[in-house]
XYZ file of C-alpha atoms in Angstrom:
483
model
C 94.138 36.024 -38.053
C 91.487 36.073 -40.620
C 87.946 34.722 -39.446
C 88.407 31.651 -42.088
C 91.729 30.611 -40.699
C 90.585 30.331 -37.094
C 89.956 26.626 -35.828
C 86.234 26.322 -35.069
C 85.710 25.258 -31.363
C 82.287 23.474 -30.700
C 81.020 24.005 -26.925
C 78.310 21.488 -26.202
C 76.449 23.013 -23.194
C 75.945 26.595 -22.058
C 76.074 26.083 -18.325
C 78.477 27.894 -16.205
C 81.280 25.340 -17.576
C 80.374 25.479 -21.075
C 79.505 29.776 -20.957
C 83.066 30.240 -19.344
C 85.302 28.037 -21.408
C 83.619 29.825 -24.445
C 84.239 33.553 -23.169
C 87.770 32.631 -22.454
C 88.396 31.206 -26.212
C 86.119 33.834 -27.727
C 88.509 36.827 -26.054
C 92.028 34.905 -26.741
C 94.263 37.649 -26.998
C 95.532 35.763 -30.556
C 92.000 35.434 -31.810
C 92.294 31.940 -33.026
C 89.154 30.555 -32.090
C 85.434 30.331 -33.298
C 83.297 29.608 -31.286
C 79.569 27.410 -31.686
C 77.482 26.935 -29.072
C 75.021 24.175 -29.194
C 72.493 23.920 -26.681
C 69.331 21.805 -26.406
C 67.053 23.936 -24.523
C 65.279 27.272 -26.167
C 67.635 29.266 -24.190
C 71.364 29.193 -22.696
C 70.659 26.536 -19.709
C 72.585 28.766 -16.866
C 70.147 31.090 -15.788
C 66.866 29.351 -17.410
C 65.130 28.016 -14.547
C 65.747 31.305 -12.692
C 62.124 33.224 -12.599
C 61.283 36.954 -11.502
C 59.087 37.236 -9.081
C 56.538 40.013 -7.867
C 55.059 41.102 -4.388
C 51.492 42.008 -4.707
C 52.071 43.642 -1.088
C 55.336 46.434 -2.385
C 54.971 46.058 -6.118
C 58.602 44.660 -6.109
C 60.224 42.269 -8.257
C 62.805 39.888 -7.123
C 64.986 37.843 -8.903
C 65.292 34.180 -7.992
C 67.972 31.836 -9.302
C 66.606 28.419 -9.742
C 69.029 26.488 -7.873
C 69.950 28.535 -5.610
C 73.264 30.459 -6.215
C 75.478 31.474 -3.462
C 79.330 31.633 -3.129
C 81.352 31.557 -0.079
C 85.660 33.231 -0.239
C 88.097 30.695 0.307
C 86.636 27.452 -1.360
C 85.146 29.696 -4.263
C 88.310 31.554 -5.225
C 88.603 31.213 -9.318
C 85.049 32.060 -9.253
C 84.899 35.159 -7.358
C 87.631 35.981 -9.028
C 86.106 35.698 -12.749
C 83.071 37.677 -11.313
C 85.416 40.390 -10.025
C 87.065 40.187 -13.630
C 83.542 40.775 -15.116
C 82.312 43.450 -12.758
C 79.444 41.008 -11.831
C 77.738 43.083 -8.782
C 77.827 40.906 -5.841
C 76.364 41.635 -2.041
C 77.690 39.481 1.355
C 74.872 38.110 2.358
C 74.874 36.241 6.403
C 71.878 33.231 6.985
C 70.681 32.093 10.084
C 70.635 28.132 9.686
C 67.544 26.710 11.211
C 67.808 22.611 12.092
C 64.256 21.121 12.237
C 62.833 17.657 12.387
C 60.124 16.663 9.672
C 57.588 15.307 11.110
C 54.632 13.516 9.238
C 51.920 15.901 10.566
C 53.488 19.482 9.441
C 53.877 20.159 5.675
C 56.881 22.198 3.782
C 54.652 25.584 5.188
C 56.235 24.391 8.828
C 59.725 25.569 7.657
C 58.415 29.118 6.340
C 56.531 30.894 9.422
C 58.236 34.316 8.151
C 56.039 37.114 7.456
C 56.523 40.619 6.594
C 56.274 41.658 10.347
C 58.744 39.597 11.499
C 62.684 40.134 11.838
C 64.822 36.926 10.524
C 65.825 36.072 13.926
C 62.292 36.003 15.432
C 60.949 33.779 12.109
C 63.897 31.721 12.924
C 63.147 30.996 16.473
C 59.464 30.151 15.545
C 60.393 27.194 13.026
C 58.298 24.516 14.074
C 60.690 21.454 15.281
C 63.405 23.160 15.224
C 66.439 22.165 17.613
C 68.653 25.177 16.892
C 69.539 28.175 14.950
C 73.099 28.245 13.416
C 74.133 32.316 12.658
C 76.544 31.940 9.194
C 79.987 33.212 10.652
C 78.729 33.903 14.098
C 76.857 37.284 13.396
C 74.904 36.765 15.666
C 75.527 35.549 19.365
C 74.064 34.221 20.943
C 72.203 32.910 18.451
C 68.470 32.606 18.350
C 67.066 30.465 20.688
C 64.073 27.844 19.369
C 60.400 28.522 20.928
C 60.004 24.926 21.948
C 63.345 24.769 24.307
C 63.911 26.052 27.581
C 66.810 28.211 28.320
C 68.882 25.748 30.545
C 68.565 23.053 27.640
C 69.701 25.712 24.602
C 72.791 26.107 26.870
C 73.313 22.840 27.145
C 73.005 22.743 23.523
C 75.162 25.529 22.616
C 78.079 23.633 24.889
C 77.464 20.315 23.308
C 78.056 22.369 19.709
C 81.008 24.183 20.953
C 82.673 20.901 22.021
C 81.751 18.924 18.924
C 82.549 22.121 16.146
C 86.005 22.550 17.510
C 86.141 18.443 17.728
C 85.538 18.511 13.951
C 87.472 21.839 12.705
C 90.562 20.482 14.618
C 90.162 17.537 12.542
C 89.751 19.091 9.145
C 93.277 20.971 9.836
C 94.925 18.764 11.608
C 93.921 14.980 10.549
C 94.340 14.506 6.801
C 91.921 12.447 4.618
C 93.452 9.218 3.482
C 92.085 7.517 -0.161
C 88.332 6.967 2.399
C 84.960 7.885 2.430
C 83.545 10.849 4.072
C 81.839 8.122 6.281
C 85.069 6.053 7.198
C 86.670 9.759 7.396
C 84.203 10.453 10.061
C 84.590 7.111 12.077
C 88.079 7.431 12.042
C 88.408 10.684 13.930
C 85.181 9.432 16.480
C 83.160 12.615 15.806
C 79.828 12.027 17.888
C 76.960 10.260 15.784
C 74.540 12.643 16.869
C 76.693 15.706 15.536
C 77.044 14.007 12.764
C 73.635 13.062 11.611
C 71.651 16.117 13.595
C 74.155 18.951 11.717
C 77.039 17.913 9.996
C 74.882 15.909 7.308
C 71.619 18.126 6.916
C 74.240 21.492 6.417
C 76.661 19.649 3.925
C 73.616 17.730 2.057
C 71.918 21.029 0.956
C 75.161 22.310 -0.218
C 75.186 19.237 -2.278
C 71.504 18.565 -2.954
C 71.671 14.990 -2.196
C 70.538 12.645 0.756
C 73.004 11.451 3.807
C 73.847 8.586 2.321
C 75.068 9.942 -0.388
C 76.739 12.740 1.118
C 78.627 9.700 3.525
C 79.991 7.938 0.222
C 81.384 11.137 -1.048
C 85.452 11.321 -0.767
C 86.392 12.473 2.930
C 88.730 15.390 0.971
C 85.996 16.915 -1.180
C 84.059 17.881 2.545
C 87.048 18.699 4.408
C 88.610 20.792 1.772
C 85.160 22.684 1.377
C 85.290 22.879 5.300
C 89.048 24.096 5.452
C 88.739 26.903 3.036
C 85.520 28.071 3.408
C 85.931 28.360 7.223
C 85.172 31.901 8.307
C 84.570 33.070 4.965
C 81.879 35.605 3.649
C 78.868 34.096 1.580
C 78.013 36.370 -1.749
C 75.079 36.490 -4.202
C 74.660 38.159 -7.400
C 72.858 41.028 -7.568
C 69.821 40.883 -9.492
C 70.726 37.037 -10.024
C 73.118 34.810 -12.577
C 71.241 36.350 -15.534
C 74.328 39.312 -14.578
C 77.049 36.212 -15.040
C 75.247 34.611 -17.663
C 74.820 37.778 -20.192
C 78.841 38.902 -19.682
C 79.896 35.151 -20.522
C 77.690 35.375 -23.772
C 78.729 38.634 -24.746
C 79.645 38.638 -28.497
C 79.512 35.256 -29.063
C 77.478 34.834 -32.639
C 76.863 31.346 -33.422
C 74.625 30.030 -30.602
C 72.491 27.562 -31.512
C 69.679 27.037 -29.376
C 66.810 23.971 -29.528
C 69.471 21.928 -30.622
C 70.145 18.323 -29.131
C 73.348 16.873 -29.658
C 72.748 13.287 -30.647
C 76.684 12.150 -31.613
C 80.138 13.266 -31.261
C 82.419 11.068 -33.932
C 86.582 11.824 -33.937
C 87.689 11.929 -37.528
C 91.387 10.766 -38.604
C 92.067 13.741 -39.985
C 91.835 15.039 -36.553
C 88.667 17.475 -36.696
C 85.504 16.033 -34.547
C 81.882 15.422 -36.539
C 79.327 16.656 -34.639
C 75.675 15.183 -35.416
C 72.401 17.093 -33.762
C 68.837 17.775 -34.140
C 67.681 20.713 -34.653
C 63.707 22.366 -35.257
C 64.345 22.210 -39.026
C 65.995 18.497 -38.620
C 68.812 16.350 -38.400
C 72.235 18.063 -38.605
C 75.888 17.615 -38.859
C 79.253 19.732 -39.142
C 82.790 19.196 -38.555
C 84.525 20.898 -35.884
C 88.206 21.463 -35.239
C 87.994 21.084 -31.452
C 85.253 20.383 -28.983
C 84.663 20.855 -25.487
C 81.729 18.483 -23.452
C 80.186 20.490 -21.065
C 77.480 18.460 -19.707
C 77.230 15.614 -17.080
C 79.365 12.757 -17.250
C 76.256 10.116 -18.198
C 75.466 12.772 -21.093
C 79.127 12.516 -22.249
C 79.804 8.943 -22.362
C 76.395 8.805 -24.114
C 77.663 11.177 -26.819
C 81.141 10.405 -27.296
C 81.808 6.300 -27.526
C 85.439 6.465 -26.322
C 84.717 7.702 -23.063
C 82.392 4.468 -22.669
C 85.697 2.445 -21.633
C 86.373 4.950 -19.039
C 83.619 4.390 -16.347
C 82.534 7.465 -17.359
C 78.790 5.929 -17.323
C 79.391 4.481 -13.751
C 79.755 7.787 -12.155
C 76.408 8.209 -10.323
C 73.720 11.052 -10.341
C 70.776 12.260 -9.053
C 67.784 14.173 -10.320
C 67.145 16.891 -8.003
C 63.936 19.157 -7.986
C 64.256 23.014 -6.540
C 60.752 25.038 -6.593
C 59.534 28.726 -5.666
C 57.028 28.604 -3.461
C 54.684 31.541 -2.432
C 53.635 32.570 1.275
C 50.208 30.902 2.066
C 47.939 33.934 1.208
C 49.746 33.926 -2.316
C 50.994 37.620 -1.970
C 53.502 36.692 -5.077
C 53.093 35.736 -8.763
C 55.375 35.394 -11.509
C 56.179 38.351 -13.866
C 57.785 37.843 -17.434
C 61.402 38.473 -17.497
C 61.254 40.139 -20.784
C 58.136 41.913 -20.042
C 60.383 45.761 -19.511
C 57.410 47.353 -18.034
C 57.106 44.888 -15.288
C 60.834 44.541 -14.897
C 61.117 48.210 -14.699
C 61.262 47.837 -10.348
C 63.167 45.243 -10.640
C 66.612 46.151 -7.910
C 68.986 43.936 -6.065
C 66.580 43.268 -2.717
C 69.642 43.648 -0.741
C 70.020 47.163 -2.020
C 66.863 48.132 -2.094
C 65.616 47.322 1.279
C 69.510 47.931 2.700
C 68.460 49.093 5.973
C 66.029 45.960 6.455
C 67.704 42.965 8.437
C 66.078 40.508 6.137
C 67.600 41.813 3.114
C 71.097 41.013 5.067
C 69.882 38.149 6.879
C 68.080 34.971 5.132
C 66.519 32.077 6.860
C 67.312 28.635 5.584
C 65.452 25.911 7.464
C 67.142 22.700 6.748
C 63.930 20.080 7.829
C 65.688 16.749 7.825
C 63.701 13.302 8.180
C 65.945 10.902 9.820
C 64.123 7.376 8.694
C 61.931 6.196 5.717
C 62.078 5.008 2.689
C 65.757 5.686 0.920
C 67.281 6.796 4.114
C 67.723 9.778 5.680
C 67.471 13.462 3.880
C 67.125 17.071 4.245
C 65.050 19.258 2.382
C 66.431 23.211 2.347
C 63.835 26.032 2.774
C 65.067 29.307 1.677
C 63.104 32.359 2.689
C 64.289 35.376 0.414
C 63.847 38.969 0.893
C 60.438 39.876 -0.779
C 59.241 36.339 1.155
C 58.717 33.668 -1.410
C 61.144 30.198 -0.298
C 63.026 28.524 -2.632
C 62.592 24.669 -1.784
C 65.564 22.291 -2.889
C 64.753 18.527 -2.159
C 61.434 18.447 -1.090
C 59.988 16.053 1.345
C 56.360 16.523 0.089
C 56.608 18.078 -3.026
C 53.856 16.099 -4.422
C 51.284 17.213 -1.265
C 48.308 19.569 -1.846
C 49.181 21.987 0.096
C 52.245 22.774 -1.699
C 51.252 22.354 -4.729
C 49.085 25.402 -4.303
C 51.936 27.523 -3.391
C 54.614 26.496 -5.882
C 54.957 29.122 -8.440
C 57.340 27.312 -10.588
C 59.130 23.864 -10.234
C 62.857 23.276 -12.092
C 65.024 20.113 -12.444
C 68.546 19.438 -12.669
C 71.272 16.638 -12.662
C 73.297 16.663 -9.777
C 76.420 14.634 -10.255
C 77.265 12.273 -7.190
C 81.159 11.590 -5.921
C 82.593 8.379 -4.581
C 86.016 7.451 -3.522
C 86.116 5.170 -6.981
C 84.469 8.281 -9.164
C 87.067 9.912 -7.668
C 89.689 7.848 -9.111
C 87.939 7.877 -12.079
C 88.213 11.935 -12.847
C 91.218 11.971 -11.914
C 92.274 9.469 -14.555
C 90.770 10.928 -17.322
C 92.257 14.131 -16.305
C 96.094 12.501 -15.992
C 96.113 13.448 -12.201
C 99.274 11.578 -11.493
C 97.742 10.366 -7.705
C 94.792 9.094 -9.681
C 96.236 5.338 -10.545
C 97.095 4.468 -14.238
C 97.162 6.674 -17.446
C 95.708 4.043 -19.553
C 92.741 4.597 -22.187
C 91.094 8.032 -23.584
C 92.541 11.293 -21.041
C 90.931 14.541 -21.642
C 92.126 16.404 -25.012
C 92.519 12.941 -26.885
C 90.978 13.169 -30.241
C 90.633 16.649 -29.616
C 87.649 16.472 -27.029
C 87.731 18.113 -23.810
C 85.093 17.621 -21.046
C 83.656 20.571 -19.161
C 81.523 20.662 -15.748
C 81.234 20.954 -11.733
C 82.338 17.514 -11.823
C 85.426 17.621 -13.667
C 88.129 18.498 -10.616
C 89.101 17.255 -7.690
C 86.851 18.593 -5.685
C 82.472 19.322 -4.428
C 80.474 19.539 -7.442
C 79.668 22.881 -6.932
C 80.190 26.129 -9.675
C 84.035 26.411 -8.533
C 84.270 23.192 -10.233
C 82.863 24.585 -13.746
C 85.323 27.495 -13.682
C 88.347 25.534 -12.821
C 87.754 22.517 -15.311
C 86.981 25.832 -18.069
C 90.601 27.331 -17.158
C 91.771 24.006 -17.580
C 90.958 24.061 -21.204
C 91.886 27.489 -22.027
C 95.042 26.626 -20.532
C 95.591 23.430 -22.776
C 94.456 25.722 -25.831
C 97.027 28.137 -24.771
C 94.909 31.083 -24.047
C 95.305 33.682 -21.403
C 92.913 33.941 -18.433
C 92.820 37.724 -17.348
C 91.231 36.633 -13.772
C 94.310 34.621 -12.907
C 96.437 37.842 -12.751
């Protein structure tokens, strides 16, 4: 088929959603699409917050994904999958969980007392506040023991866990999520409040950037789903970060448009889709054959008026801020990631310090504050191998103190579920268990919508990759990763 006579696809959106729906239409077998991407930002949005980052101490650079970007098997399977099909390097990596109170007197440097001299498990153990040290998979039993508990009282904790883990597994397997929150969900089976709000909510809130009370609204089946399948299963990261996923998705893809903000997307009766944007030389507009939304769901209802009727615009978000923070004697600055010279040592940290337990073994201190203003939350402290931490959901991101150590701050929209959001997606995606089929369903006027959020399920990347299969499946292309 002749480059003319292919129908032009527009993909609005270079995310993981948006990058993978257009590498599966660019490589149809049939070669009938072409494919635009139109993106606001200066560069494709997927890896851009993502910074490199170098140790004055080894003269190493480390890449750091911006948010952080970690995969577990089981819940994660079309993803690991696609990277498998891409020959995306991955390493297992295990984390040592770290529970800690925020208290008003200690900053963000409480969760970070990891040096170079210590071993994960002893920076672990000296998190100040903390009330226990989780070991990802059990690699480590028993697992570290916090400085500020006696021995009798950590074994009174570790039999309180046992008791209340297999409490909740059993539940996950056995007890199945009616139409309910994640709260009523968690009444109904009488899991212990303190479990609940001391681990179950600070763990599963940094998984889904959010605060508790968000977390308890979410639909009980998106948590025990994520619970069921990911139980026992390996985490993964990319080697040298998602700039590896990103530049295989874009590979020989022509027309992307950068620095251009889509302001309108108008169906036509003749069946193509006008697309209106603004671009650095001005206001634009072209007609597409297809297009595919790949953004959040406030974004599309914004853009596309039929999806306004939906309740589209009722599904909530969040803004969510994720920094890099240095060690407090600043041993780390920022290096340009085009700069070749300086990139020149950059290596996978895992494989490059192999033998070293913390390039196996990360800390993530999870510092929840129980009361205040908005609830409950947790903010996640990720200490990486060459030492900087990546905070998600600060609790004093605005202090002094931290301001001097952040090396680089990045925001994002985090999409929210609810039980009626639920309902929603599944509508719009002609779910048969999701109510009625009335008004616009995905595909109608030739539009499809994109995104973590579009599936059944967390709004994590599994999400993106699905709803992108999704839409090479209703344009009838093959996807080599489902073989």
């Amino acid at each position: 088929m002749t480059e003319t006579a292919r129908e032009r696809v527009a993909i609005i959106g270079t995310g993981l959603a948006g990058l993978t729906t257009a590498h599966l239409l660019q490589n149809d077998p049939k070669k009938r699409y072409a494919v635009t991407l139109l993106e606001q930002a200066d560069s494709l949005s997927f890896d851009s917050a993502s910074v490199a980052v170098k140790s004055h101490e080894t003269g190493a650079v480390e890449r750091v994904d911006l948010p952080m970007r970690a995969s577990a098997g089981g819940y994660y399977a079309n993803l690991n999958r696609m990277y498998h099909h891409l020959e995306v390097p991955m390493h297992p990596v295990r984390f040592l969980f770290v529970f800690a109170k925020a208290l008003k007197q200690r900053g963000t440097e409480a969760g970070n007392c990891q040096d170079s001299s210590q071993s994960p498990s002893a920076a672990a153990s000296a998190v100040p506040d903390g009330y226990f040290v989780h070991a990802s998979n059990l690699h480590q039993l028993p697992p570290p023991r916090p400085s500020a508990y006696s021995t009798w009282r950590y074994l009174l904790e570790i039999l309180y866990l046992i008791i209340c883990h297999a409490w909740f597994r059993a539940a996950c397997f056995l007890v199945r999520p009616h139409d309910e929150s994640f709260a009523q969900y968690l009444e109904r089976i009488w899991l212990p409040r303190r479990y609940t709000t001391h681990y179950i909510l600070p763990l599963m809130s940094s998984v889904s950037t959010c605060t508790h009370d968000e977390l308890l609204a979410f639909p009980a089946s998106d948590l025990v789903n994520y619970n069921k399948f990911s139980y026992g299963q390996q985490h993964y990261t990319v080697c040298g970060g998602v700039q590896q996923v990103q530049s295989r998705l874009s590979r020989g893809i022509e027309d992307i448009r950068v620095r251009s903000r889509v302001l309108e997307v108008l169906p036509r009766s003749s069946g193509k889709v006008l697309i209106r944007w603004q671009d650095t030389v001005g206001a634009q507009e072209e007609v597409f054959d297809k297009a595919v939304l790949a953004v959040s769901p406030d974004v599309a209802s914004r853009l596309f008026a039929p999806l306004k009727t939906t309740g589209l615009d009722k599904i909530p978000t969040t803004w969510v801020e994720s920094s890099v923070l240095t060690n407090a004697s600043r041993a780390h600055s920022l290096v340009d990631s085009d700069d070749r010279t300086s990139q020149g040592k950059v290596a996978c940290m895992h494989h490059a310090a192999v033998e070293v337990e913390s390039a196996s073994t990360q800390v993530i201190t999870l510092r929840t504050q129980f009361s205040g203003l908005g609830g409950a939350r947790s903010e996640a402290l990720h200490t990486m191998p060459s030492g900087v931490v990546v905070s998600t959901c600060p609790l004093d991101g605005e202090s002094e103190a931290t301001q001097k150590r952040t090396l680089k701050t990045a925001g994002f929209r985090r999409t929210l579920r609810t039980v009626e959001s639920r309902a929603t997606v599944k509508r719009i995606f002609r779910d048969g268990s999701g109510g009625t089929t009335d008004g616009w369903v995905n595909g109608e006027n030739n539009v499809w919508l994109a995104g973590s959020w579009c599936w059944d399920g967390m709004v994590l990347l599994e999400g993106c990759v699905v709803s992108a299969m999704r839409v090479a499946d209703e344009f009838g292309v093959e996807i080599p990763w489902r073989k």
